[in-house]
Amino acid sequence: MQFKSQAVAKPYFIAAIGLFVGQILFGLILGLQYVLGDFLFPAIPFNVARMVHTNLLIVWLLFGFMGGAYYMIPEESETELFSPKLALILFWTFLIAGALTIVGYLAVPYATLAELTGNNILETMGREFLEQPLPTKLGIVVVALGFLFNITMTVLKGKKTSISIVLLLGLWGLAVFFLFSFYNPVNVVLDKFFWWWTVHLWVEGVWELILGSFLAFVLIKTTGVDREVIEKWLYVIVTLTLITGIIGTGHHYFWIGTPEYWQWWGSIFSALEPIPFFAMTVFAFNMVNRRRREHPNKAAVLWALGTGVMAFLGAGVWGFLHTLAPVNYYTHGTQITAAHGHMAFYGAYAMVNLMMISYAMPILRGRAANSNKSQVLEMWSFWLMTVAIVFITLFLTAAGILQVWLQRVSDAPLPFMVAQDKIALFYWMREWAGAAFLIGLIIYIASFFVGGDEKEAA
Amino acid sequence: MELLKNPAHRAWIVLMIATVITWYLGEVGAAGTTSIVAMLVIAFVKGRLVILDFMELREAPRMWRILLEGWLILVSSLILLAYWISLK
Amino acid sequence: MSGAFTKSMARNIFYGGTIFFFLLFLALSFDTHSQLPKRDMRANITPQIAEGKKLWEVNNCIGCHTLMGEGAYFAPELGNVVVRYGDEGVKAFIQSRPKEGIPGRRSMPQFNFTDEQLNAIVAFLKHVNSINDANWPPNSQG
Amino acid sequence: MPEPILIPSAEAPPARRLPGDLAIWFFILAEMLAFAVFFSAYAFARASHVEEFNLYQQTLDRNLGALNTFLLITGSWFVVLAVQAAHQDKGPAIARNILLGWLCGGGFLVVKVIEYSAKFGAGISMSTNTFYMFYISLTFFHFMHVILGMVILTVLWVQARKGVYGSHDAHGLESGAAYWHMVDLLWIVLFPLVYVMR
């Protein structure tokens, strides 16, 4: 660790992993509810479990992003963090607010929660991924602003590298586009139109800047390739991301009441969205092949390569499969979307966070890399989780194709639930793949506690 | 003809004449296979002149020349294919 | 591959390209907003429909269902449910959900809505069904 | 290994060189790819709406379209002359030719605005029908590229006036010029496709 204040990243990483475990447990509950409909009903209905699953995902990714930024920015700026104390205060604020929100979801009916938390003052709840009560949403804004202030001040007083600038743009964009979650007009078309300004412009826009910046940072550290080379490729990749991704928002504007020209604009630009992901994969492999040093942390390099490949498959290939309007007409709102969502989120954002944690955690614990034994275990967890997510995706894709066939394309379309019963086998297989994922995650956590004292700090 | 030694001047003159031809074909209401092929050929020649003499890729690494000229061939063929389908 | 490749040029293109495409996106969004009144039936929105949308939200219906294809994929699409079951059918379905669920089946909670609330929900769903969403879904099963 | 048989030349041939910055060429390729998809989408959409496309294509003003082709080609030509002037260190000619290129772009915009105001004045929008959707989308997307090209030319002009470019360094000038030629190239395909071919 080059700077003392980088240590504030540690609690963020630990919290991220903890919440990740929660996310997966609720994922397994959801998977079971798909096949055993009354599982845990009425104590935890599907909608509640799903809300917990998706919200935990978002929150742990945000913890990961913040931790990664706190770790990376001092090193990039070559100066101590502006205020480590603020970082710790915000950590506890965010963790407690997050925990209270989850408890709220689980303890009282959603309508009661809305009533209790002042949804009547400003109605923002009850929209997918933005289910958080008003106080939580405001809390997110406060935490985000505090965090951005801290990070920005650090960059301003230190060196301004391209990697930090791209990261800052990504994080500021994240905060700015979250503001659209406060806009909820009565007109449902407008509501959906701007809802995507948060959701799409996050995951297919500014988050990719954060992803690119983290990846570039870890590649510089582990491969020793010239910063100049890595940074200019970073710029090329994020340019490709934004010129395809911004108009690519149009692929959500096919069937929600927006004009039909979006079917063309959205199809054309989102069809190009795999290109930046492909470029990122080529970039990662290229840099590793041109490495000038053998970094002892092999696991981090594996995650770096893995995130490139899996983001390309999940976001790029699986996204492209159903992004063209004539295809999407039939696949919109089916398990195909779920399949894409799982692999894309894991491949792009879960893995890039795990990469950052894998690189930074050993250093935060006073060593350049974990012991060989620990790294072997971590790599096992990498393969287990990654293969599991591939199978989850394949099974959901199979379920989705059948669903589309039975319920949408067929001459005598079946009712939703009849079609669901016919594809239950695939949901069972998905659940088993999910269990394998959990085992992978347990092994991942175990790798933190296995013989860590063999290598000295660099 | 000192002026014509500069490839840019030559390209400009050819581009101008080619544009007039395309415009004229439109004015006389040319339609159908022959005129479609003619206009695509004209567009191809024009595009190639821009790539080679304006963008100055004639002496550039082959890969870039192939990429840009390939783009022109690809686009022309796709358009031709679509028009051919529409004529059937 | 020859040719110079500088970071400052890559950076300038990043900024220029991003601003350019964002402006283009804003221009398209602006056009969309001028077209929307013809498609989203905003003139027909009554307080009852607004109440229905609120009920839709505070009961987190989107946590199981889809609406115009967006939401969770656990339960049927509701953007066209009034076509499938009719107004009364929808109300009867919501009212008749058993409190403890149906053994072994996916179950919808019993929300204990008043008649007034049920009417508001149906009004909202009918409004959504009236939106011009390019003929989606492909058939009445959603 | 046998020596390759080469015709000996008096001097080594000049090394193959890509004008401008590699980064701008990536950007140009990405943009051209987007246009390629757009052009093909137009052509294939037309295949299923032939009569509609042929009918409404007649409402477009080919004269203004051809005039705009002249303007863009000439604008491109001026910028080539600016680059040549830089390589020959003819200082004042660089900025002058960039300015002339810029004016051609300005002329293009004026003509386009005249054309658009006639169309929009008649109540035509992207939602009118598929043909107009493509006509407006394609030409407007291109229109914005002309504006971006002119912004780039403005920067080049300012730099040229400061005397930045010459035989020692024409890197930035060449990069901007390449982008401006791309705008021209795209219009060369767009004009026959949307205005004339039927």
Coordinates of C-alpha atoms in Angstrom, one line a residue, chain A residues 33-34 37-38 41-42 45-47 50-51 110-111 114 119-120 123 125-128 131 162 165 169 177 184-194 196-197 201 228 231-233 235-236 238-239 242-243 246-247 249 252 254-263 265 269 328-330 332-335 337-338 407-408 413-417 420-421 427, chain C residues 1 5-8 10-11 13-15 17-18 21-22 24-33 35-36 39-40 42 45-46 49-50 53-54 56-64 66-77 85 98-110 124 127-128 131-142:
Chain A
Q33 CA -40.1 -19.9 -6.2
Y34 CA -40.0 -20.3 -10.0
G37 CA -44.6 -21.4 -6.5
D38 CA -45.7 -21.2 -2.8
F41 CA -45.4 -17.5 0.6
P42 CA -46.9 -15.3 2.1
P45 CA -43.5 -13.1 -1.8
F46 CA -41.6 -13.2 -5.0
N47 CA -41.7 -9.5 -5.5
R50 CA -36.7 -10.0 -6.2
M51 CA -36.4 -6.5 -4.8
Y110 CA -44.4 -2.7 0.6
A111 CA -47.5 -0.4 0.6
A114 CA -44.3 3.5 1.2
N119 CA -43.9 8.2 -0.6
N120 CA -46.9 10.5 -0.5
E123 CA -43.9 9.4 -5.3
M125 CA -41.3 4.0 -5.3
G126 CA -42.6 0.9 -7.0
R127 CA -40.6 1.1 -10.2
E128 CA -38.2 -1.7 -11.1
E131 CA -38.0 0.6 -5.3
S162 CA -6.4 9.9 -17.6
I165 CA -10.5 11.5 -15.2
L169 CA -16.6 11.2 -15.3
F177 CA -28.4 10.1 -14.0
N184 CA -42.1 10.0 -11.8
P185 CA -44.8 11.6 -13.8
V186 CA -48.4 10.3 -13.9
N187 CA -48.0 9.7 -17.6
V188 CA -46.6 6.2 -17.7
V189 CA -44.9 6.6 -21.1
L190 CA -42.9 9.5 -19.8
D191 CA -42.2 7.7 -16.6
K192 CA -40.7 4.8 -18.5
F193 CA -38.9 7.1 -20.9
F194 CA -36.9 8.8 -18.2
W196 CA -34.2 4.4 -18.7
W197 CA -32.1 7.5 -18.3
L201 CA -27.4 5.3 -19.1
E228 CA 0.7 6.0 -22.1
E231 CA -4.5 5.2 -21.3
K232 CA -4.9 5.9 -25.0
W233 CA -6.6 2.6 -25.6
Y235 CA -9.9 6.5 -24.4
V236 CA -10.6 4.7 -27.6
V238 CA -14.8 4.5 -23.8
T239 CA -15.4 6.5 -26.9
L242 CA -20.5 6.1 -25.5
I243 CA -21.0 6.6 -29.2
I246 CA -26.1 6.6 -25.7
I247 CA -28.3 6.3 -28.8
T249 CA -30.9 3.6 -25.2
H252 CA -35.7 0.2 -24.8
F254 CA -39.5 0.0 -29.1
W255 CA -42.7 -0.9 -27.3
I256 CA -43.4 1.6 -24.6
G257 CA -45.4 4.1 -26.5
T258 CA -42.5 6.0 -28.0
P259 CA -42.4 6.7 -31.8
E260 CA -41.6 3.9 -34.1
Y261 CA -38.4 5.4 -35.5
W262 CA -36.7 4.3 -32.3
Q263 CA -37.0 0.8 -33.7
W265 CA -32.2 4.1 -34.3
F269 CA -26.8 1.7 -32.5
N328 CA -37.3 -8.1 -29.8
Y329 CA -41.0 -7.9 -30.7
Y330 CA -41.2 -11.6 -29.7
H332 CA -39.3 -8.5 -25.1
G333 CA -40.1 -9.2 -21.5
T334 CA -39.3 -13.0 -21.5
Q335 CA -36.6 -15.2 -19.9
T337 CA -34.0 -10.8 -21.1
A338 CA -33.3 -12.5 -17.8
Q407 CA -46.6 -18.0 -25.8
R408 CA -45.8 -15.6 -28.6
P413 CA -50.6 -19.1 -28.1
L414 CA -50.6 -20.6 -24.6
P415 CA -51.5 -18.6 -21.5
F416 CA -48.4 -17.4 -19.6
M417 CA -48.7 -19.9 -16.7
Q420 CA -44.3 -21.6 -17.6
D421 CA -45.3 -25.0 -16.4
Y427 CA -35.9 -23.6 -14.2
Chain C
M1 CA 0.7 -0.6 -38.6
F5 CA -1.3 7.6 -32.1
T6 CA -1.4 10.2 -29.4
K7 CA -3.2 10.3 -26.1
S8 CA -4.3 13.9 -26.5
A10 CA -7.7 10.0 -28.3
R11 CA -8.9 12.2 -25.4
I13 CA -12.1 12.5 -29.7
F14 CA -13.6 11.0 -26.6
Y15 CA -14.9 14.3 -25.4
G17 CA -17.7 12.1 -29.7
T18 CA -19.5 11.9 -26.4
F21 CA -23.8 11.7 -29.5
F22 CA -25.4 13.0 -26.4
L24 CA -28.0 13.8 -31.0
F25 CA -29.8 11.8 -28.3
L26 CA -31.2 15.0 -26.9
A27 CA -32.4 16.0 -30.3
L28 CA -34.2 12.7 -30.8
S29 CA -35.7 12.9 -27.3
F30 CA -36.9 16.3 -28.1
D31 CA -38.7 15.1 -31.2
T32 CA -40.1 12.2 -29.2
H33 CA -41.6 14.6 -26.8
Q35 CA -44.8 13.2 -30.8
L36 CA -45.8 11.6 -27.5
R39 CA -49.4 8.2 -28.7
D40 CA -49.5 8.2 -24.9
R42 CA -52.2 11.8 -21.9
I45 CA -55.6 10.7 -17.8
T46 CA -58.1 11.2 -15.0
I49 CA -56.1 6.6 -13.5
A50 CA -53.4 8.5 -11.5
K53 CA -50.9 4.1 -11.2
K54 CA -50.0 4.9 -7.6
W56 CA -49.7 -0.1 -9.1
E57 CA -46.5 1.3 -7.7
V58 CA -47.0 1.1 -3.9
N59 CA -47.9 -2.5 -4.2
N60 CA -44.9 -3.2 -6.3
C61 CA -46.8 -5.0 -9.0
I62 CA -43.8 -4.7 -11.3
G63 CA -41.9 -7.0 -8.9
C64 CA -43.7 -10.0 -10.5
T66 CA -44.4 -6.9 -16.7
L67 CA -46.1 -3.8 -18.0
M68 CA -45.5 -3.2 -21.7
G69 CA -42.9 -5.9 -21.3
E70 CA -40.9 -4.2 -18.5
G71 CA -40.7 -5.6 -15.0
A72 CA -40.2 -9.1 -13.6
Y73 CA -41.0 -12.2 -15.7
F74 CA -42.6 -14.3 -12.9
A75 CA -46.2 -13.4 -13.7
P76 CA -48.2 -12.4 -16.8
E77 CA -48.0 -9.2 -18.8
Y85 CA -60.0 -11.0 -19.0
P98 CA -56.4 -16.7 -1.1
K99 CA -54.5 -15.2 1.8
E100 CA -52.2 -18.2 2.3
G101 CA -51.6 -18.7 -1.5
I102 CA -52.4 -21.8 -3.6
P103 CA -50.4 -24.8 -2.5
G104 CA -47.5 -25.6 -4.9
R105 CA -48.5 -22.8 -7.3
R106 CA -47.2 -19.3 -7.9
S107 CA -49.5 -17.1 -5.8
M108 CA -50.5 -13.5 -5.8
P109 CA -50.9 -11.8 -2.4
Q110 CA -54.3 -10.8 -1.2
F124 CA -55.0 2.5 -15.1
H127 CA -55.3 3.4 -20.0
V128 CA -52.0 1.5 -20.5
I131 CA -51.3 3.6 -25.4
N132 CA -50.0 3.2 -28.9
D133 CA -47.1 0.9 -28.3
A134 CA -46.5 -0.3 -31.9
N135 CA -48.8 -3.3 -31.6
W136 CA -47.0 -5.0 -28.8
P137 CA -47.5 -7.7 -27.4
P138 CA -47.9 -10.0 -30.4
N139 CA -51.0 -11.6 -29.1
S140 CA -53.5 -11.4 -26.2
Q141 CA -51.6 -13.8 -24.1
G142 CA -49.0 -11.1 -23.6

